[in-house]
mmCIF file of C-alpha atoms in Angstrom:
data_model
loop_
_atom_site.group_PDB
_atom_site.id
_atom_site.type_symbol
_atom_site.label_atom_id
_atom_site.label_comp_id
_atom_site.label_asym_id
_atom_site.label_seq_id
_atom_site.Cartn_x
_atom_site.Cartn_y
_atom_site.Cartn_z
ATOM 1 C CA MET A 175 296.774 -2.448 83.393
ATOM 2 C CA ILE A 176 294.658 -3.771 80.958
ATOM 3 C CA GLY A 177 292.933 -6.144 83.185
ATOM 4 C CA VAL A 178 292.324 -3.210 85.699
ATOM 5 C CA LEU A 179 290.941 -0.463 82.957
ATOM 6 C CA ALA A 180 288.405 -3.528 81.753
ATOM 7 C CA ALA A 181 287.214 -4.235 85.377
ATOM 8 C CA ALA A 182 286.697 -0.239 86.088
ATOM 9 C CA LEU A 183 284.640 0.620 83.192
ATOM 10 C CA VAL A 184 282.600 -2.700 82.973
ATOM 11 C CA SER A 185 282.190 -2.998 86.613
ATOM 12 C CA ALA A 186 278.850 -4.133 87.888
ATOM 13 C CA CYS A 187 276.111 -1.860 89.627
ATOM 14 C CA GLY A 188 276.427 -1.538 93.383
ATOM 15 C CA GLY A 189 276.867 -4.198 95.912
ATOM 16 C CA GLN A 190 277.167 -4.566 99.030
ATOM 17 C CA GLY A 191 280.141 -6.617 101.299
ATOM 18 C CA SER A 192 284.229 -4.502 101.353
ATOM 19 C CA GLY A 193 284.854 -1.768 103.597
ATOM 20 C CA GLY A 194 282.133 -0.715 104.380
ATOM 21 C CA GLY A 195 279.956 -3.036 106.618
ATOM 22 C CA SER A 196 278.087 -5.835 105.697
ATOM 23 C CA GLY A 197 275.183 -3.411 105.530
ATOM 24 C CA THR A 198 277.130 -0.725 103.350
ATOM 25 C CA VAL A 199 275.517 -0.234 99.536
ATOM 26 C CA HIS A 200 278.763 0.788 97.304
ATOM 27 C CA LEU A 201 277.415 2.635 94.216
ATOM 28 C CA VAL A 202 279.805 4.128 91.284
ATOM 29 C CA PHE A 203 278.731 7.466 89.352
ATOM 30 C CA ARG A 204 280.544 8.275 85.880
ATOM 31 C CA GLN A 205 281.101 11.358 85.080
ATOM 32 C CA PHE A 206 283.021 13.231 82.214
ATOM 33 C CA ASP A 207 284.595 16.290 82.928
ATOM 34 C CA PRO A 208 288.791 16.207 83.081
ATOM 35 C CA ALA A 209 290.165 15.348 85.743
ATOM 36 C CA ASN A 210 291.213 19.453 86.472
ATOM 37 C CA GLU A 211 288.055 20.257 86.609
ATOM 38 C CA VAL A 212 286.444 17.936 89.293
ATOM 39 C CA LYS A 213 287.893 18.562 92.059
ATOM 40 C CA GLY A 214 284.782 19.778 93.753
ATOM 41 C CA LEU A 215 283.032 17.954 92.809
ATOM 42 C CA GLN A 216 285.013 15.421 94.222
ATOM 43 C CA GLN A 217 284.574 17.367 97.440
ATOM 44 C CA VAL A 218 281.175 16.616 97.136
ATOM 45 C CA VAL A 219 281.184 13.207 96.404
ATOM 46 C CA ASP A 220 283.322 12.944 99.622
ATOM 47 C CA GLY A 221 281.317 15.217 101.790
ATOM 48 C CA TRP A 222 278.502 12.327 100.932
ATOM 49 C CA ASN A 223 280.440 9.275 101.731
ATOM 50 C CA LYS A 224 281.308 11.102 104.772
ATOM 51 C CA ALA A 225 277.626 12.347 105.838
ATOM 52 C CA HIS A 226 276.128 8.379 104.786
ATOM 53 C CA PRO A 227 278.824 5.918 105.689
ATOM 54 C CA ASP A 228 276.071 2.968 104.973
ATOM 55 C CA ILE A 229 275.491 4.515 100.849
ATOM 56 C CA GLN A 230 279.647 4.374 99.868
ATOM 57 C CA VAL A 231 279.631 6.504 96.282
ATOM 58 C CA ASP A 232 282.954 5.712 94.092
ATOM 59 C CA MET A 233 283.242 8.611 91.504
ATOM 60 C CA GLN A 234 285.096 7.222 88.028
ATOM 61 C CA THR A 235 285.907 9.384 85.614
ATOM 62 C CA LEU A 236 285.421 8.482 81.798
ATOM 63 C CA SER A 237 286.493 11.283 79.443
ATOM 64 C CA PRO A 238 285.341 12.328 76.772
ATOM 65 C CA ALA A 239 281.517 11.274 77.226
ATOM 66 C CA ASN A 240 281.282 8.097 76.011
ATOM 67 C CA SER A 241 277.348 7.182 75.454
ATOM 68 C CA GLN A 242 278.214 4.555 73.609
ATOM 69 C CA GLN A 243 280.446 2.198 76.138
ATOM 70 C CA PHE A 244 277.750 2.825 78.791
ATOM 71 C CA ALA A 245 275.204 1.429 76.670
ATOM 72 C CA ARG A 246 277.206 -1.753 75.539
ATOM 73 C CA GLU A 247 278.189 -2.093 79.592
ATOM 74 C CA ALA A 248 274.217 -1.198 80.370
ATOM 75 C CA ASN A 249 272.886 -3.639 77.385
ATOM 76 C CA SER A 250 275.290 -6.817 79.137
ATOM 77 C CA GLY A 251 273.782 -5.675 82.436
ATOM 78 C CA SER A 252 276.330 -3.935 84.110
ATOM 79 C CA GLY A 253 277.694 -0.391 84.167
ATOM 80 C CA PRO A 254 277.406 2.875 86.727
ATOM 81 C CA ASP A 255 275.193 2.718 88.679
ATOM 82 C CA ILE A 256 274.883 6.812 88.422
ATOM 83 C CA ASN A 257 275.868 8.096 84.430
ATOM 84 C CA LEU A 258 276.166 11.767 83.174
ATOM 85 C CA VAL A 259 274.913 12.709 80.721
ATOM 86 C CA GLY A 260 274.604 15.264 77.750
ATOM 87 C CA TYR A 261 271.421 16.229 77.288
ATOM 88 C CA ALA A 262 271.865 15.488 73.750
ATOM 89 C CA ASP A 263 272.427 11.490 74.487
ATOM 90 C CA VAL A 264 269.360 11.137 76.785
ATOM 91 C CA ALA A 265 267.337 9.831 73.721
ATOM 92 C CA PHE A 266 269.813 7.863 73.044
ATOM 93 C CA LEU A 267 269.501 5.859 75.904
ATOM 94 C CA ALA A 268 266.358 6.252 76.460
ATOM 95 C CA LYS A 269 264.719 4.406 73.878
ATOM 96 C CA PRO A 270 266.297 1.182 74.555
ATOM 97 C CA LYS A 271 265.568 1.480 78.181
ATOM 98 C CA ILE A 272 268.577 1.179 79.760
ATOM 99 C CA LEU A 273 267.808 3.890 81.751
ATOM 100 C CA MET A 274 265.997 4.208 84.808
ATOM 101 C CA PRO A 275 262.561 6.582 84.367
ATOM 102 C CA ILE A 276 262.447 8.377 87.113
ATOM 103 C CA ASP A 277 258.629 9.249 87.995
ATOM 104 C CA ASP A 278 257.966 6.809 90.755
ATOM 105 C CA LEU A 279 261.153 7.494 92.239
ATOM 106 C CA MET A 280 260.673 11.542 92.314
ATOM 107 C CA LYS A 281 256.803 10.522 93.634
ATOM 108 C CA LYS A 282 258.257 8.388 96.225
ATOM 109 C CA THR A 283 260.902 10.799 97.546
ATOM 110 C CA PRO A 284 260.074 14.363 95.605
ATOM 111 C CA LEU A 285 263.168 16.852 94.602
ATOM 112 C CA GLY A 286 263.305 20.268 97.341
ATOM 113 C CA SER A 287 261.576 22.445 94.406
ATOM 114 C CA SER A 288 259.320 21.770 92.132
ATOM 115 C CA THR A 289 259.836 20.102 88.446
ATOM 116 C CA ASP A 290 258.490 23.098 87.141
ATOM 117 C CA ASN A 291 261.563 24.652 88.314
ATOM 118 C CA LEU A 292 263.570 22.304 86.229
ATOM 119 C CA LEU A 293 265.580 23.774 82.808
ATOM 120 C CA ALA A 294 265.547 21.438 80.173
ATOM 121 C CA THR A 295 263.046 18.640 81.231
ATOM 122 C CA ASP A 296 262.066 19.267 77.459
ATOM 123 C CA MET A 297 265.612 17.080 76.844
ATOM 124 C CA VAL A 298 265.075 14.202 79.421
ATOM 125 C CA THR A 299 261.368 13.139 79.097
ATOM 126 C CA PHE A 300 260.426 11.087 76.118
ATOM 127 C CA ASP A 301 256.557 9.031 76.337
ATOM 128 C CA GLY A 302 255.803 10.771 78.775
ATOM 129 C CA LYS A 303 258.208 9.714 81.368
ATOM 130 C CA MET A 304 261.444 11.400 82.600
ATOM 131 C CA TRP A 305 264.374 9.185 81.743
ATOM 132 C CA ALA A 306 267.260 11.740 83.955
ATOM 133 C CA LEU A 307 267.354 14.573 86.262
ATOM 134 C CA PRO A 308 268.478 18.181 84.463
ATOM 135 C CA TRP A 309 271.854 18.537 86.243
ATOM 136 C CA THR A 310 273.644 21.548 85.162
ATOM 137 C CA ALA A 311 272.989 24.186 81.924
ATOM 138 C CA ASP A 312 275.127 26.080 79.911
ATOM 139 C CA THR A 313 274.379 28.604 76.938
ATOM 140 C CA PHE A 314 276.474 30.716 75.249
ATOM 141 C CA ALA A 315 276.582 34.446 76.121
ATOM 142 C CA LEU A 316 278.139 37.717 74.987
ATOM 143 C CA THR A 317 281.817 38.253 75.972
ATOM 144 C CA TYR A 318 282.758 41.996 75.676
ATOM 145 C CA ARG A 319 285.768 44.339 76.590
ATOM 146 C CA PRO A 320 284.046 47.136 78.120
ATOM 147 C CA ASP A 321 287.282 49.643 77.369
ATOM 148 C CA ALA A 322 286.750 48.704 73.675
ATOM 149 C CA LEU A 323 283.332 49.962 73.916
ATOM 150 C CA SER A 324 284.252 52.663 75.359
ATOM 151 C CA ARG A 325 286.841 54.003 73.332
ATOM 152 C CA ALA A 326 284.301 53.637 70.621
ATOM 153 C CA GLY A 327 281.653 55.544 72.120
ATOM 154 C CA VAL A 328 279.921 52.280 72.799
ATOM 155 C CA THR A 329 278.062 53.055 76.680
ATOM 156 C CA ALA A 330 276.211 48.914 76.986
ATOM 157 C CA PRO A 331 276.997 46.286 75.355
ATOM 158 C CA PRO A 332 274.096 45.785 72.313
ATOM 159 C CA ALA A 333 271.002 44.337 73.329
ATOM 160 C CA THR A 334 269.926 43.746 70.228
ATOM 161 C CA TRP A 335 271.741 42.347 66.801
ATOM 162 C CA GLU A 336 271.474 45.298 64.554
ATOM 163 C CA GLU A 337 273.123 47.548 67.760
ATOM 164 C CA LEU A 338 275.853 44.528 67.909
ATOM 165 C CA ALA A 339 276.703 45.363 64.389
ATOM 166 C CA SER A 340 276.625 49.224 64.758
ATOM 167 C CA ASP A 341 279.118 48.430 67.648
ATOM 168 C CA ALA A 342 281.307 46.787 66.220
ATOM 169 C CA LYS A 343 281.786 48.922 62.969
ATOM 170 C CA LYS A 344 282.827 51.989 65.343
ATOM 171 C CA VAL A 345 284.946 49.928 66.791
ATOM 172 C CA ASP A 346 286.598 48.739 63.771
ATOM 173 C CA SER A 347 286.344 52.295 62.505
ATOM 174 C CA SER A 348 287.686 54.455 66.105
ATOM 175 C CA SER A 349 290.580 51.956 66.340
ATOM 176 C CA GLY A 350 291.858 51.828 62.457
ATOM 177 C CA GLY A 351 291.213 48.372 62.571
ATOM 178 C CA LYS A 352 293.494 47.316 65.408
ATOM 179 C CA THR A 353 290.585 46.645 67.480
ATOM 180 C CA ALA A 354 287.995 43.930 65.784
ATOM 181 C CA GLY A 355 284.680 44.659 66.817
ATOM 182 C CA PHE A 356 283.096 40.946 66.719
ATOM 183 C CA CYS A 357 285.119 37.861 66.701
ATOM 184 C CA PHE A 358 283.164 34.708 65.070
ATOM 185 C CA ALA A 359 284.261 31.611 63.698
ATOM 186 C CA GLY A 360 283.372 31.980 60.084
ATOM 187 C CA ALA A 361 284.580 28.516 58.372
ATOM 188 C CA GLY A 362 282.140 26.963 56.335
ATOM 189 C CA SER A 363 283.462 23.109 58.186
ATOM 190 C CA ALA A 364 280.686 20.795 59.184
ATOM 191 C CA THR A 365 280.676 21.763 63.007
ATOM 192 C CA SER A 366 281.639 25.665 62.888
ATOM 193 C CA ALA A 367 280.474 27.351 65.145
ATOM 194 C CA GLN A 368 279.161 29.676 63.610
ATOM 195 C CA TRP A 369 275.810 27.621 63.114
ATOM 196 C CA PHE A 370 274.833 28.857 67.292
ATOM 197 C CA ALA A 371 275.127 32.688 66.150
ATOM 198 C CA ILE A 372 273.044 32.031 62.991
ATOM 199 C CA ASN A 373 270.388 29.953 65.252
ATOM 200 C CA TYR A 374 270.131 32.931 67.773
ATOM 201 C CA TYR A 375 269.752 36.203 65.409
ATOM 202 C CA LEU A 376 267.093 33.029 62.754
ATOM 203 C CA TRP A 377 265.299 32.637 66.701
ATOM 204 C CA SER A 378 265.614 35.916 67.964
ATOM 205 C CA HIS A 379 263.979 37.718 64.601
ATOM 206 C CA GLY A 380 260.800 35.180 64.707
ATOM 207 C CA ALA A 381 262.141 32.516 62.335
ATOM 208 C CA THR A 382 264.231 29.411 62.813
ATOM 209 C CA LEU A 383 265.432 26.383 60.895
ATOM 210 C CA ILE A 384 263.000 23.452 61.347
ATOM 211 C CA LYS A 385 259.542 23.579 63.229
ATOM 212 C CA LYS A 386 256.617 21.365 62.648
ATOM 213 C CA ASP A 387 253.248 21.991 60.947
ATOM 214 C CA ALA A 388 249.661 21.421 62.232
ATOM 215 C CA SER A 389 249.811 17.660 61.383
ATOM 216 C CA GLY A 390 253.356 17.061 63.414
ATOM 217 C CA LYS A 391 255.467 16.853 60.410
ATOM 218 C CA PHE A 392 258.709 18.522 60.165
ATOM 219 C CA GLN A 393 259.400 21.869 57.447
ATOM 220 C CA PRO A 394 261.590 24.822 57.234
ATOM 221 C CA GLY A 395 260.716 27.398 59.309
ATOM 222 C CA ALA A 396 261.951 30.665 57.958
ATOM 223 C CA THR A 397 261.120 31.916 55.008
ATOM 224 C CA LYS A 398 263.907 32.174 51.794
ATOM 225 C CA GLN A 399 264.250 35.895 52.618
ATOM 226 C CA GLN A 400 264.762 35.455 55.466
ATOM 227 C CA LEU A 401 267.652 33.223 55.516
ATOM 228 C CA ALA A 402 269.140 35.674 52.549
ATOM 229 C CA SER A 403 268.274 38.558 55.414
ATOM 230 C CA ALA A 404 270.416 36.179 58.173
ATOM 231 C CA MET A 405 273.516 34.973 55.437
ATOM 232 C CA ASP A 406 273.875 39.038 54.670
ATOM 233 C CA TYR A 407 273.330 40.460 58.203
ATOM 234 C CA PHE A 408 276.723 37.781 59.033
ATOM 235 C CA ASN A 409 278.182 38.843 55.470
ATOM 236 C CA GLY A 410 277.859 42.196 56.193
ATOM 237 C CA LEU A 411 280.176 42.017 59.581
ATOM 238 C CA PHE A 412 282.500 41.142 56.985
ATOM 239 C CA THR A 413 281.783 43.646 54.152
ATOM 240 C CA SER A 414 282.176 46.337 56.982
ATOM 241 C CA GLY A 415 285.074 46.117 58.619
ATOM 242 C CA ALA A 416 283.455 45.248 61.966
ATOM 243 C CA THR A 417 284.529 41.182 61.381
ATOM 244 C CA PRO A 418 288.606 40.833 60.159
ATOM 245 C CA ALA A 419 288.015 38.932 56.539
ATOM 246 C CA SER A 420 290.433 36.104 58.542
ATOM 247 C CA TYR A 421 287.691 35.089 60.841
ATOM 248 C CA LYS A 422 286.299 33.803 57.494
ATOM 249 C CA ALA A 423 288.659 30.764 58.094
ATOM 250 C CA VAL A 424 287.731 30.360 61.648
ATOM 251 C CA SER A 425 285.597 27.331 62.579
ATOM 252 C CA ASP A 426 286.024 26.883 66.404
ATOM 253 C CA TYR A 427 285.227 29.942 69.976
ATOM 254 C CA THR A 428 288.364 28.385 71.403
ATOM 255 C CA ASP A 429 290.734 29.619 68.240
ATOM 256 C CA PRO A 430 293.130 31.166 69.473
ATOM 257 C CA SER A 431 292.715 34.563 67.674
ATOM 258 C CA ILE A 432 289.024 34.555 69.143
ATOM 259 C CA THR A 433 290.327 33.361 72.637
ATOM 260 C CA GLY A 434 293.607 35.481 72.754
ATOM 261 C CA GLY A 435 291.848 38.827 71.041
ATOM 262 C CA LEU A 436 289.513 39.265 74.196
ATOM 263 C CA ALA A 437 292.377 38.317 76.521
ATOM 264 C CA ASN A 438 294.504 41.247 75.366
ATOM 265 C CA GLY A 439 292.368 43.580 73.516
ATOM 266 C CA GLY A 440 292.788 42.601 69.744
ATOM 267 C CA CYS A 441 288.747 41.380 69.478
ATOM 268 C CA ALA A 442 285.843 44.215 71.269
ATOM 269 C CA MET A 443 283.156 41.066 71.070
ATOM 270 C CA SER A 444 282.420 37.522 70.678
ATOM 271 C CA TYR A 445 280.280 34.744 72.404
ATOM 272 C CA GLU A 446 281.779 32.197 74.240
ATOM 273 C CA PRO A 447 280.929 29.297 77.057
ATOM 274 C CA PRO A 448 281.351 29.619 80.871
ATOM 275 C CA GLN A 449 284.163 27.349 80.816
ATOM 276 C CA THR A 450 286.140 29.179 77.926
ATOM 277 C CA LEU A 451 285.418 32.397 79.297
ATOM 278 C CA ARG A 452 286.893 31.333 82.678
ATOM 279 C CA ALA A 453 289.971 30.674 80.696
ATOM 280 C CA ILE A 454 289.733 33.926 78.788
ATOM 281 C CA VAL A 455 289.369 35.677 82.068
ATOM 282 C CA GLY A 456 292.034 34.276 83.721
ATOM 283 C CA GLN A 457 294.782 35.374 80.780
ATOM 284 C CA ALA A 458 293.450 38.821 81.026
ATOM 285 C CA ALA A 459 293.734 41.554 83.259
ATOM 286 C CA SER A 460 291.188 42.677 86.012
ATOM 287 C CA GLY A 461 288.044 43.787 84.996
ATOM 288 C CA ALA A 462 288.789 43.673 81.160
ATOM 289 C CA VAL A 463 286.621 40.771 79.795
ATOM 290 C CA LEU A 464 282.767 41.122 80.955
ATOM 291 C CA THR A 465 279.755 39.224 79.812
ATOM 292 C CA ALA A 466 275.916 39.681 79.101
ATOM 293 C CA PRO A 467 273.113 38.399 77.384
ATOM 294 C CA MET A 468 273.646 37.789 74.185
ATOM 295 C CA PRO A 469 271.562 39.789 71.987
ATOM 296 C CA GLY A 470 267.654 39.271 72.359
ATOM 297 C CA GLY A 471 268.658 36.690 74.978
ATOM 298 C CA LEU A 472 266.638 37.625 77.676
ATOM 299 C CA LYS A 473 263.422 37.013 75.635
ATOM 300 C CA ASP A 474 262.348 33.110 75.748
ATOM 301 C CA GLY A 475 263.999 30.742 73.375
ATOM 302 C CA ASN A 476 266.711 33.499 71.653
ATOM 303 C CA THR A 477 269.751 31.521 72.834
ATOM 304 C CA HIS A 478 269.838 26.971 73.353
ATOM 305 C CA LEU A 479 270.542 25.660 76.139
ATOM 306 C CA GLY A 480 273.098 23.176 77.026
ATOM 307 C CA GLY A 481 274.109 20.915 79.590
ATOM 308 C CA ARG A 482 274.198 17.518 81.850
ATOM 309 C CA ALA A 483 271.645 15.047 83.352
ATOM 310 C CA LEU A 484 272.080 12.697 86.270
ATOM 311 C CA ALA A 485 270.643 9.042 84.748
ATOM 312 C CA ILE A 486 270.195 5.699 87.205
ATOM 313 C CA ASN A 487 271.122 2.415 85.314
ATOM 314 C CA ALA A 488 267.910 0.420 84.432
ATOM 315 C CA ASN A 489 270.535 -2.557 86.020
ATOM 316 C CA THR A 490 271.262 -0.882 89.550
ATOM 317 C CA GLU A 491 270.104 -2.847 92.011
ATOM 318 C CA HIS A 492 270.313 -0.096 94.514
ATOM 319 C CA ALA A 493 268.061 2.456 92.526
ATOM 320 C CA ASP A 494 266.280 4.097 96.141
ATOM 321 C CA ALA A 495 270.198 4.746 97.301
ATOM 322 C CA ALA A 496 271.276 5.730 93.946
ATOM 323 C CA TRP A 497 268.108 8.570 93.426
ATOM 324 C CA GLN A 498 268.979 9.657 97.328
ATOM 325 C CA PHE A 499 272.142 10.688 95.895
ATOM 326 C CA VAL A 500 271.179 12.284 92.537
ATOM 327 C CA LYS A 501 269.313 14.589 95.007
ATOM 328 C CA TYR A 502 272.028 15.139 96.723
ATOM 329 C CA LEU A 503 274.337 16.457 93.633
ATOM 330 C CA ALA A 504 270.938 18.503 92.735
ATOM 331 C CA SER A 505 271.139 20.508 95.564
ATOM 332 C CA PRO A 506 272.639 24.032 96.132
ATOM 333 C CA ALA A 507 275.152 22.817 98.367
ATOM 334 C CA THR A 508 276.527 21.025 95.254
ATOM 335 C CA PHE A 509 277.293 24.114 92.999
ATOM 336 C CA LYS A 510 278.630 26.025 96.280
ATOM 337 C CA THR A 511 282.192 24.111 94.946
ATOM 338 C CA TYR A 512 281.650 22.623 91.565
ATOM 339 C CA ASN A 513 282.167 24.780 89.060
ATOM 340 C CA GLN A 514 278.872 24.285 87.060
ATOM 341 C CA TYR A 515 275.816 26.427 86.737
ATOM 342 C CA PRO A 516 272.771 24.345 88.150
ATOM 343 C CA ALA A 517 270.216 23.005 86.276
ATOM 344 C CA SER A 518 267.315 24.405 88.393
ATOM 345 C CA LYS A 519 265.835 28.410 88.161
ATOM 346 C CA SER A 520 265.801 28.709 92.546
ATOM 347 C CA THR A 521 269.458 27.697 91.990
ATOM 348 C CA LEU A 522 270.681 29.607 89.843
ATOM 349 C CA GLU A 523 269.632 32.830 90.978
ATOM 350 C CA SER A 524 271.094 32.194 94.203
ATOM 351 C CA LEU A 525 274.494 31.458 93.027
ATOM 352 C CA ASN A 526 276.619 34.573 93.943
ATOM 353 C CA VAL A 527 279.133 34.287 90.480
ATOM 354 C CA PRO A 528 281.905 36.400 89.894
ATOM 355 C CA LYS A 529 281.120 39.251 87.995
ATOM 356 C CA PRO A 530 282.722 38.240 84.612
ATOM 357 C CA GLU A 531 279.583 35.788 84.846
ATOM 358 C CA LYS A 532 276.991 37.580 85.637
ATOM 359 C CA GLY A 533 275.950 37.474 82.091
ATOM 360 C CA TYR A 534 274.803 33.922 82.205
ATOM 361 C CA VAL A 535 273.187 34.123 85.327
ATOM 362 C CA GLU A 536 270.639 36.942 83.389
ATOM 363 C CA GLN A 537 270.280 34.804 80.457
ATOM 364 C CA LEU A 538 270.571 30.960 81.097
ATOM 365 C CA PRO A 539 266.692 31.118 82.855
ATOM 366 C CA HIS A 540 265.271 32.646 79.110
ATOM 367 C CA ALA A 541 267.490 29.879 76.888
ATOM 368 C CA GLN A 542 265.776 26.488 74.981
ATOM 369 C CA SER A 543 267.531 23.501 74.650
ATOM 370 C CA PHE A 544 268.442 22.566 70.542
ATOM 371 C CA ALA A 545 265.332 19.907 71.363
ATOM 372 C CA ARG A 546 262.556 21.767 69.194
ATOM 373 C CA TYR A 547 264.767 19.841 66.307
ATOM 374 C CA ASN A 548 264.408 16.801 68.041
ATOM 375 C CA GLY A 549 262.475 13.979 65.979
ATOM 376 C CA ALA A 550 263.122 15.278 62.318
ATOM 377 C CA ALA A 551 264.364 13.125 59.970
ATOM 378 C CA MET A 552 266.996 15.061 58.970
ATOM 379 C CA THR A 553 269.537 14.849 62.310
ATOM 380 C CA ILE A 554 270.453 18.463 63.660
ATOM 381 C CA ALA A 555 274.430 17.475 62.671
ATOM 382 C CA SER A 556 272.821 17.291 59.010
ATOM 383 C CA ILE A 557 271.541 20.457 59.157
ATOM 384 C CA GLN A 558 274.039 22.764 60.815
ATOM 385 C CA GLN A 559 276.691 21.021 58.350
ATOM 386 C CA LEU A 560 274.308 22.519 55.450
ATOM 387 C CA VAL A 561 274.164 25.584 56.789
ATOM 388 C CA ASP A 562 277.610 25.887 58.012
ATOM 389 C CA GLN A 563 277.991 25.315 54.079
ATOM 390 C CA GLN A 564 275.801 27.699 53.112
ATOM 391 C CA PHE A 565 276.196 31.210 54.587
ATOM 392 C CA SER A 566 280.170 30.361 54.261
ATOM 393 C CA ALA A 567 279.930 30.355 50.506
ATOM 394 C CA VAL A 568 277.718 33.871 50.280
ATOM 395 C CA TYR A 569 281.138 35.153 52.746
ATOM 396 C CA SER A 570 283.522 34.031 50.600
ATOM 397 C CA GLY A 571 281.738 34.831 47.606
ATOM 398 C CA GLN A 572 280.502 31.597 45.780
ATOM 399 C CA ARG A 573 276.707 31.941 45.931
ATOM 400 C CA SER A 574 274.613 35.703 46.335
ATOM 401 C CA SER A 575 272.853 35.294 49.504
ATOM 402 C CA SER A 576 269.639 34.818 47.267
ATOM 403 C CA ASP A 577 270.946 31.702 45.567
ATOM 404 C CA ALA A 578 272.236 30.173 49.114
ATOM 405 C CA ALA A 579 269.270 30.758 51.245
ATOM 406 C CA GLN A 580 267.266 28.844 47.997
ATOM 407 C CA ALA A 581 269.971 25.603 48.407
ATOM 408 C CA LEU A 582 269.447 25.464 51.936
ATOM 409 C CA LEU A 583 265.415 26.062 51.990
ATOM 410 C CA ASP A 584 266.269 22.965 48.993
ATOM 411 C CA GLY A 585 268.604 20.579 51.144
ATOM 412 C CA LEU A 586 266.084 21.037 54.798
ATOM 413 C CA SER A 587 263.805 20.256 52.483
ATOM 414 C CA ALA A 588 265.125 16.835 50.902
ATOM 415 C CA GLY A 589 266.461 16.058 54.350
ATOM 416 C CA LEU A 590 263.195 16.173 55.802
ATOM 417 C CA LYS A 591 261.510 14.053 54.190
ATOM 418 C CA GLY A 592 264.154 10.823 54.940
#
């Protein structure tokens, strides 16, 4: 078994021969979604193989994503021909040039739509070249129960952060504390999901954690007052009762207190990505849980854009065939069976999504990636850890918002110096 697994993981890039005639090209496409989520994608691959007997594709699953594994294989001259890569990992794989730039391939046989129509191109472009094709897109959307809002006299989901705080307090008051107005992960752990809401709030209020100055160097992008105001906002959700104090110990948006609360009515509002939303909807009564854009989410840059890209191994012997398959995967037909959102605005607009997911389709064209933080001496993970700690210190009463904001500024300034 060990030998078979090793052979599968370190398989050489596509070749000719076995099973399809001497002129058949064999490609390996590796993806990292769990097997129970890719039935629709396998249908797409099977459809390609049926229609293209001269180019046969074998889909491999290696979950979770492992860019280091791919890098080791590619550096040894092997690995899959096409690899699914998270946007955050493209730079890691592009810098040692183990990915193939796709600019020439795109010029030779262009996509069906202009590359100006693609989201997240900033995450795959380095040194003036595109190293992967943006393929799927995801973000967080406001997830809410219309029945809980209605009982509190709220007729529509909040469009601003100020409305969210007010509406969440109404839910708490009208329910006598039985329904939480806004459930969010407020723990101070390094990877706490409050990070997303904090960034969204800052971006919606004209600030950002770090930014480049006129000389191109990174510096803090928010004033002490702006950071303290953000801390006061989220702490105010706890002190007003809009968010129960127990959520100060919650780290993940998938925590049962949030997902279960949305499904059973214990929570009126939160924020979730598509896959988690689908699980919640599956547990709730029909129409009980819907999505809307996050507060300010219809303004460009106020929410983040995540997703995955399709990269071609620089070692492939069949770049043209690999590109043909990549183009096929990026076509609208793929997303009729594959339950992801496309990184193409026109394809996204053409989707007929279920009612609970409408918020994502509205918001995604306006979302922008965390590439705005890329290139700083301080990693995004380090920034997140610092932010989560300082905001949580305010919630727990360990620090005033003024002191925590100063500590955050000092930490950012020191980290950005390298």
